[in-house]
Short mmCIF file of C-alpha atoms in Angstrom, two decimals:
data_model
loop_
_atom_site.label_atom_id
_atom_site.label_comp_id
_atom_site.label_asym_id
_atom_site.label_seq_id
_atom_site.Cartn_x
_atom_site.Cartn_y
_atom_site.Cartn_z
CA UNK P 1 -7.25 51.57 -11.14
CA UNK P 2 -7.47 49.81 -7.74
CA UNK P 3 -11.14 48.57 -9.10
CA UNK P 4 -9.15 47.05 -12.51
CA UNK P 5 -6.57 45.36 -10.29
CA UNK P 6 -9.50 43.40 -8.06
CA UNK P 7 -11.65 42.84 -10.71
CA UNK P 8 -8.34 41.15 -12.66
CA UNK P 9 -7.20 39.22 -9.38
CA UNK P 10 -10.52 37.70 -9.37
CA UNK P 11 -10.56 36.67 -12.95
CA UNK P 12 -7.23 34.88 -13.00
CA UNK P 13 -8.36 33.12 -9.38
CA UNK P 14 -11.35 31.87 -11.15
CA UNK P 15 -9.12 31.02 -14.65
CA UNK P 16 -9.10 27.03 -13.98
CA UNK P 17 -12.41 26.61 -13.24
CA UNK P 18 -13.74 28.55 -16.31
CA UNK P 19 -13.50 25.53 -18.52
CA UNK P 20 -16.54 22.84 -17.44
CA UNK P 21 -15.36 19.53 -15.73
CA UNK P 22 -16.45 15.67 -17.25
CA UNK P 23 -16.98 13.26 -15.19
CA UNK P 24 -14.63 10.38 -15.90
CA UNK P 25 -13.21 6.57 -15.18
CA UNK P 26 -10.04 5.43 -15.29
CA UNK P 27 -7.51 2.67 -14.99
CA UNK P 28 -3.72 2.74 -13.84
CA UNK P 29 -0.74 0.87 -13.04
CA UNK P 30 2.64 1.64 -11.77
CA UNK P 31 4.60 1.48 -8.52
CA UNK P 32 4.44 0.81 -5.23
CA UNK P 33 7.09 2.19 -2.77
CA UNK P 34 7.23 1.27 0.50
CA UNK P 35 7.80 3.88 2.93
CA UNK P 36 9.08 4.45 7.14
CA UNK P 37 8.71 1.06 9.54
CA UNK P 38 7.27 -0.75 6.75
CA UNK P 39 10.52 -0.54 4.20
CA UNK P 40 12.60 -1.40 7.39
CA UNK P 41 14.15 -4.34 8.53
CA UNK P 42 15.66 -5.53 12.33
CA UNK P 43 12.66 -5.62 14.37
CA UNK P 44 9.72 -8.56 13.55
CA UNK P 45 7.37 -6.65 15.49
CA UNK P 46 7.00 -3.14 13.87
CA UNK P 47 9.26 -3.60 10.83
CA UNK P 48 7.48 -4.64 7.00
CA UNK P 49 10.47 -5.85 5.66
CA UNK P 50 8.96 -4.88 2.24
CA UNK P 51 10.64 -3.92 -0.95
CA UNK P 52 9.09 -2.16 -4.20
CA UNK P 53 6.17 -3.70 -5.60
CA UNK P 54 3.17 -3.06 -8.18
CA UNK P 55 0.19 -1.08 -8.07
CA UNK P 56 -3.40 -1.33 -9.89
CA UNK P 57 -6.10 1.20 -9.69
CA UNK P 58 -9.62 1.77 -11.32
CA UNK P 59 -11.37 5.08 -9.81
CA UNK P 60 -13.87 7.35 -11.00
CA UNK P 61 -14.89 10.79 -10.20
CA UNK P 62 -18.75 12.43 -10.41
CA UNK P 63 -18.61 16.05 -10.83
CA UNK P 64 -22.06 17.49 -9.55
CA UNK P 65 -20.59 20.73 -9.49
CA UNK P 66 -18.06 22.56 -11.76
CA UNK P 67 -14.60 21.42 -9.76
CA UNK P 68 -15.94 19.17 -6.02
CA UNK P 69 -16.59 15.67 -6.90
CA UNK P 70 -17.37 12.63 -5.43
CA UNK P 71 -14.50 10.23 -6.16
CA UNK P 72 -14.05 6.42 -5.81
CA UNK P 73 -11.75 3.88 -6.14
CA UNK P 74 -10.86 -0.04 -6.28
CA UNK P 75 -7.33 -0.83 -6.02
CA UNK P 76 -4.96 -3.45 -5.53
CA UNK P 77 -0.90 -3.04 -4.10
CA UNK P 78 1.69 -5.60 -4.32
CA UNK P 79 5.37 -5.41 -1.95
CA UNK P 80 7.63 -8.25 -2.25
CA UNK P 81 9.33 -9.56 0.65
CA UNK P 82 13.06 -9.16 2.20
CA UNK P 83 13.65 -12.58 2.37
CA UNK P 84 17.23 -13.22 3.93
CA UNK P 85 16.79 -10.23 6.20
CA UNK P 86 13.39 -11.89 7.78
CA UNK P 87 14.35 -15.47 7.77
CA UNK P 88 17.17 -15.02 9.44
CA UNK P 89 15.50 -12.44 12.26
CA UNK P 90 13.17 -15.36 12.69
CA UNK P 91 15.97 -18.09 13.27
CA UNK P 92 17.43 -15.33 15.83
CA UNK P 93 14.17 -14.69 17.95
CA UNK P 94 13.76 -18.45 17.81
CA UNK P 95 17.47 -19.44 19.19
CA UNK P 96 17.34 -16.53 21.31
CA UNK P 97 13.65 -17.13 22.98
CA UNK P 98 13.83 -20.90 23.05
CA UNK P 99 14.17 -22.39 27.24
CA UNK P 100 16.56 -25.27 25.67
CA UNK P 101 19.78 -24.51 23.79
CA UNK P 102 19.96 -24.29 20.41
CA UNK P 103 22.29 -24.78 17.38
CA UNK P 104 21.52 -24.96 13.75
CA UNK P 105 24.00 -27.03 11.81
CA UNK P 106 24.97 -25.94 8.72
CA UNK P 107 23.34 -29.14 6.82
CA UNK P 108 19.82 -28.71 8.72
CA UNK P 109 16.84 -28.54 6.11
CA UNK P 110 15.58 -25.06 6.00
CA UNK P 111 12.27 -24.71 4.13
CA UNK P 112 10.95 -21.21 3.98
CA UNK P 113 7.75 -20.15 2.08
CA UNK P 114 8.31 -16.45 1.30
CA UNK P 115 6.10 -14.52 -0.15
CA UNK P 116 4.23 -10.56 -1.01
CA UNK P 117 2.72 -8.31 1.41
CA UNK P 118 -0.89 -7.99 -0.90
CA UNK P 119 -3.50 -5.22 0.05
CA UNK P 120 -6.91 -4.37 -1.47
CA UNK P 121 -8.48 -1.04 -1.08
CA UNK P 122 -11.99 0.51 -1.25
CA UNK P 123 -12.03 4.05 -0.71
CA UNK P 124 -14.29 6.76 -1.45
CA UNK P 125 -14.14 10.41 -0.77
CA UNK P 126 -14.26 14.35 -1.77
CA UNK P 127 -12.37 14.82 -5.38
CA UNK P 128 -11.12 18.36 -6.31
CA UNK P 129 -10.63 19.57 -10.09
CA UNK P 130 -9.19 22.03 -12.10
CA UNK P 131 -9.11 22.98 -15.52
CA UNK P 132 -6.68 25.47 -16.78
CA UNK P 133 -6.92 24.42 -20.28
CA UNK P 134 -9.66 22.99 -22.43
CA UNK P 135 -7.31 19.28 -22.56
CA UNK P 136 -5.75 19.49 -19.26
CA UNK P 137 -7.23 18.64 -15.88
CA UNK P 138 -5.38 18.90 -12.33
CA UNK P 139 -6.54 16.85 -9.89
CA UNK P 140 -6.60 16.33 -5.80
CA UNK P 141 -8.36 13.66 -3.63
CA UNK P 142 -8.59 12.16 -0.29
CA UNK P 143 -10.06 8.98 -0.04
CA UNK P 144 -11.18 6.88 2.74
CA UNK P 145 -12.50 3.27 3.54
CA UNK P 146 -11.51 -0.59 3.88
CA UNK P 147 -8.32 -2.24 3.21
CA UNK P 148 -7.80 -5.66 2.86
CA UNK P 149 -4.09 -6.67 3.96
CA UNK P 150 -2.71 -10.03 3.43
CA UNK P 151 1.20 -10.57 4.71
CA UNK P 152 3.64 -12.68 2.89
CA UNK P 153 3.18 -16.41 4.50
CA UNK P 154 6.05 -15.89 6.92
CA UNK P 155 6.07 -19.87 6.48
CA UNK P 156 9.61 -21.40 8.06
CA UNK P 157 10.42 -25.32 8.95
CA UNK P 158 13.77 -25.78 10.08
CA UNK P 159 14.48 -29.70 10.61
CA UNK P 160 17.78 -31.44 11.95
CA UNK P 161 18.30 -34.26 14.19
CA UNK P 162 16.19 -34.63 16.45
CA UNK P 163 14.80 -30.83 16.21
CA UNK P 164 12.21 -29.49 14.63
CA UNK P 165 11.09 -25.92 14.23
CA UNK P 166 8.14 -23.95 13.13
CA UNK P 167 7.24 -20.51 12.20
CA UNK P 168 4.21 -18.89 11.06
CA UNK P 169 1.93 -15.80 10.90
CA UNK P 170 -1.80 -15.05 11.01
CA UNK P 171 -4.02 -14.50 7.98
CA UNK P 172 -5.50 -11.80 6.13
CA UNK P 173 -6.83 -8.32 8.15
CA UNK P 174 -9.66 -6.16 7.57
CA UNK P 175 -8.93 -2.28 8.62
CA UNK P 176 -9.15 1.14 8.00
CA UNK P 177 -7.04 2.56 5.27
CA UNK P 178 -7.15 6.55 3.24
CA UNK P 179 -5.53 7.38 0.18
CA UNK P 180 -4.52 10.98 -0.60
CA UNK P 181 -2.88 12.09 -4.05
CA UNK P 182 -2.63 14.27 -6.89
CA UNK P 183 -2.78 14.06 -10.51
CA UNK P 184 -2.81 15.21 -14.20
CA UNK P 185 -5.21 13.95 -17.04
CA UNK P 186 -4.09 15.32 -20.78
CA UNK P 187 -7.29 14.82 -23.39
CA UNK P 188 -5.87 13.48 -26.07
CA UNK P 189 -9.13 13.38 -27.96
CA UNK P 190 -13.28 14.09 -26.35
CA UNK P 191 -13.55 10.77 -24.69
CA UNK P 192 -9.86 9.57 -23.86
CA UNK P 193 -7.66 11.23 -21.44
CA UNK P 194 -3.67 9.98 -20.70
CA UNK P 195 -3.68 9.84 -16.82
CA UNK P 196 -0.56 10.51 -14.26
CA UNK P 197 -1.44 10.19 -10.39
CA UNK P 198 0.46 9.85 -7.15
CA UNK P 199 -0.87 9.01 -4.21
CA UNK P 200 0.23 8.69 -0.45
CA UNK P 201 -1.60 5.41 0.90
CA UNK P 202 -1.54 4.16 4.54
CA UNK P 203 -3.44 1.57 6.42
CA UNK P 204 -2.49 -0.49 9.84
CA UNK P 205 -2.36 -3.98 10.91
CA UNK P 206 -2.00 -6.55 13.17
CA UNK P 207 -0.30 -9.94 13.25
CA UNK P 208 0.70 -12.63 14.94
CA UNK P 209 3.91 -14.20 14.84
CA UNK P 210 3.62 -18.23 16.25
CA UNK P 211 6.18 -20.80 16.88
CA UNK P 212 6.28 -24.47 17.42
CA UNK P 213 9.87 -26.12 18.90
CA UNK P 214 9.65 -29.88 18.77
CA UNK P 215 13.32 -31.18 20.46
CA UNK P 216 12.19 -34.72 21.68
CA UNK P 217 8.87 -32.49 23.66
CA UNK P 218 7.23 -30.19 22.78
CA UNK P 219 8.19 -26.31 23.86
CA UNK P 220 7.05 -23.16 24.19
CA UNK P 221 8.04 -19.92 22.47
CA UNK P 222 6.78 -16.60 23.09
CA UNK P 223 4.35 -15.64 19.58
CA UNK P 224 5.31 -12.29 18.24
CA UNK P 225 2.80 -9.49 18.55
CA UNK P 226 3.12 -7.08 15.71
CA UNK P 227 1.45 -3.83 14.44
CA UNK P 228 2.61 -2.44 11.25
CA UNK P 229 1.77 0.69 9.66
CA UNK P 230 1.53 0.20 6.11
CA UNK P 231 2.76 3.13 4.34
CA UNK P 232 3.09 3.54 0.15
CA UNK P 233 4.08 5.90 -2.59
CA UNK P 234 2.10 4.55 -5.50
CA UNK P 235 2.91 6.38 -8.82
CA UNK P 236 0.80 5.55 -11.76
CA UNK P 237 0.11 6.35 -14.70
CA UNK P 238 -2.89 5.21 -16.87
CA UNK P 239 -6.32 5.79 -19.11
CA UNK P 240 -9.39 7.67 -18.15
CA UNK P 241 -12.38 7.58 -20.06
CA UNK P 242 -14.91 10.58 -19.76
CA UNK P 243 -18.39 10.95 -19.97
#
C-alpha cells in the first residue's frame, strides 16, 4: 500500500512535464504600471513622477531539455509623465535654492517640454516550463541584462521681466536591469499559441537635474542629483509562434 501511495505521488509530481515542450517566439503588448519611488511624487531626487504607460515585448524560449530553457527577450516600456506635480516641484527648488529673491508673476511665460520616461531592455536568462495539458503551457523566467532608460525631457523656461530661468536633465543611461514573470500560453492550433504574461521589471538610474538663473547676471543653482529605481508591473498579453 505504502509502495502504491509513493509510486502515485511521484506520478502526479511528474504529471506536467509528461507532455513534450516546443520551443516558441512570441510577441505582446499591454501595460505598464509603475510601482514604489518611481509612481511617487514630492521629492525630484528619488521620486519618477510616472503614471501608467505601454509595454511591447518579443521573447523566445529554446527548450534543450523537456521543461529548463534558455529564454530571451527584446522589449520596449513607455510611462507618461506627472506633469503639474513636477513642474511645479521644479519652480519650488528653483525659488527656494536661488541666492536672489524670487517671484513669478502670474503673466510670466512658462514653457515646459514634458514628456515619457522610455526604457529598452535586453535580457536573457533561465526559462522554466510546464505542461499539464497537451494545449496549455505554464511558464516562469528570470531574465537579466541591459536597459536603456531615457527620462521625459524635464525641459522648463520660465521668462518675465528681466528674469530668465532654465531647467533641464541629462540624457539617456545605460544600466543593469532583470525581468522576472510568469505566464500562460493556450494552443489554439500546432503552431499558434494565445499568450498571457506578467512580469516584475526593475532597473536603476542616474540623472542630473541643471539650472540656469539669468536676473540681469548670471547665477548659480545647486543641479539636482538623482537616482531612481525604476520599478514596473507589465501585464501582457500576446501571440507565440512554436516551432
Amino acid at each position: 500500500m505504502k509502495k502504491s501511495i509513493i509510486t502515485a505521488s511521484l506520478f502526479l509530481l511528474m504529471l506536467p512535464f509528461l507532455y513534450g515542450q516546443q520551443n516558441f517566439a512570441g510577441i505582446s503588448f499591454g501595460t505598464s504600471i509603475p510601482i514604489d519611488d518611481y509612481a511617487k511624487a514630492g521629492d525630484l531626487s528619488k521620486d519618477g513622477y510616472a503614471g501608467t504607460g505601454a509595454s511591447i515585448k518579443f521573447d523566445a524560449a529554446y527548450f534543450p531539455v523537456s521543461y529548463l530553457g534558455i529564454g530571451g527577450l527584446f522589449g520596449f516600456g513607455s510611462n507618461h509623465e506627472i506633469k503639474d506635480s513636477l513642474m511645479q516641484d521644479i519652480i519650488d527648488y528653483v525659488i527656494n535654492n536661488a541666492r536672489s529673491v524670487i517671484e513669478i508673476p502670474d503673466d510670466a511665460d512658462i514653457t515646459y517640454g514634458s514628456g515619457f520616461w522610455n526604457y529598452i531592455n535586453l535580457f536573457l536568462g533561465p526559462h522554466l516550463s510546464a505542461r499539464p495539458t497537451q494545449r496549455l503551457y505554464l511558464d516562469l523566467r528570470a531574465l537579466a541584462g541591459i536597459s536603456i532608460i531615457k527620462p521625459p525631457d524635464h525641459e522648463l523656461i520660465i521668462l518675465f521681466d528681466d528674469t530668465e530661468i532654465y531647467s533641464r536633465v541629462s540624457n539617456s543611461k545605460m544600466a543593469f536591469g532583470y525581468m522576472a514573470g510568469a505566464g500562460l500560453r493556450f494552443k489554439i492550433n500546432n503552431i499558434i499559441a494565445l499568450k498571457l504574461g506578467m512580469d516584475y521589471f526593475r532597473s536603476n538610474a542616474g540623472f542630473n537635474f541643471e539650472f540656469d538663473l539669468f536676473k540681469g547676471t548670471a547665477e548659480e543653482i545647486e543641479p539636482i542629483h538623482s537616482s531612481y529605481k525604476i520599478k514596473t508591473l507589465e501585464i501582457t498579453a500576446g501571440l507565440a509562434y512554436s516551432f
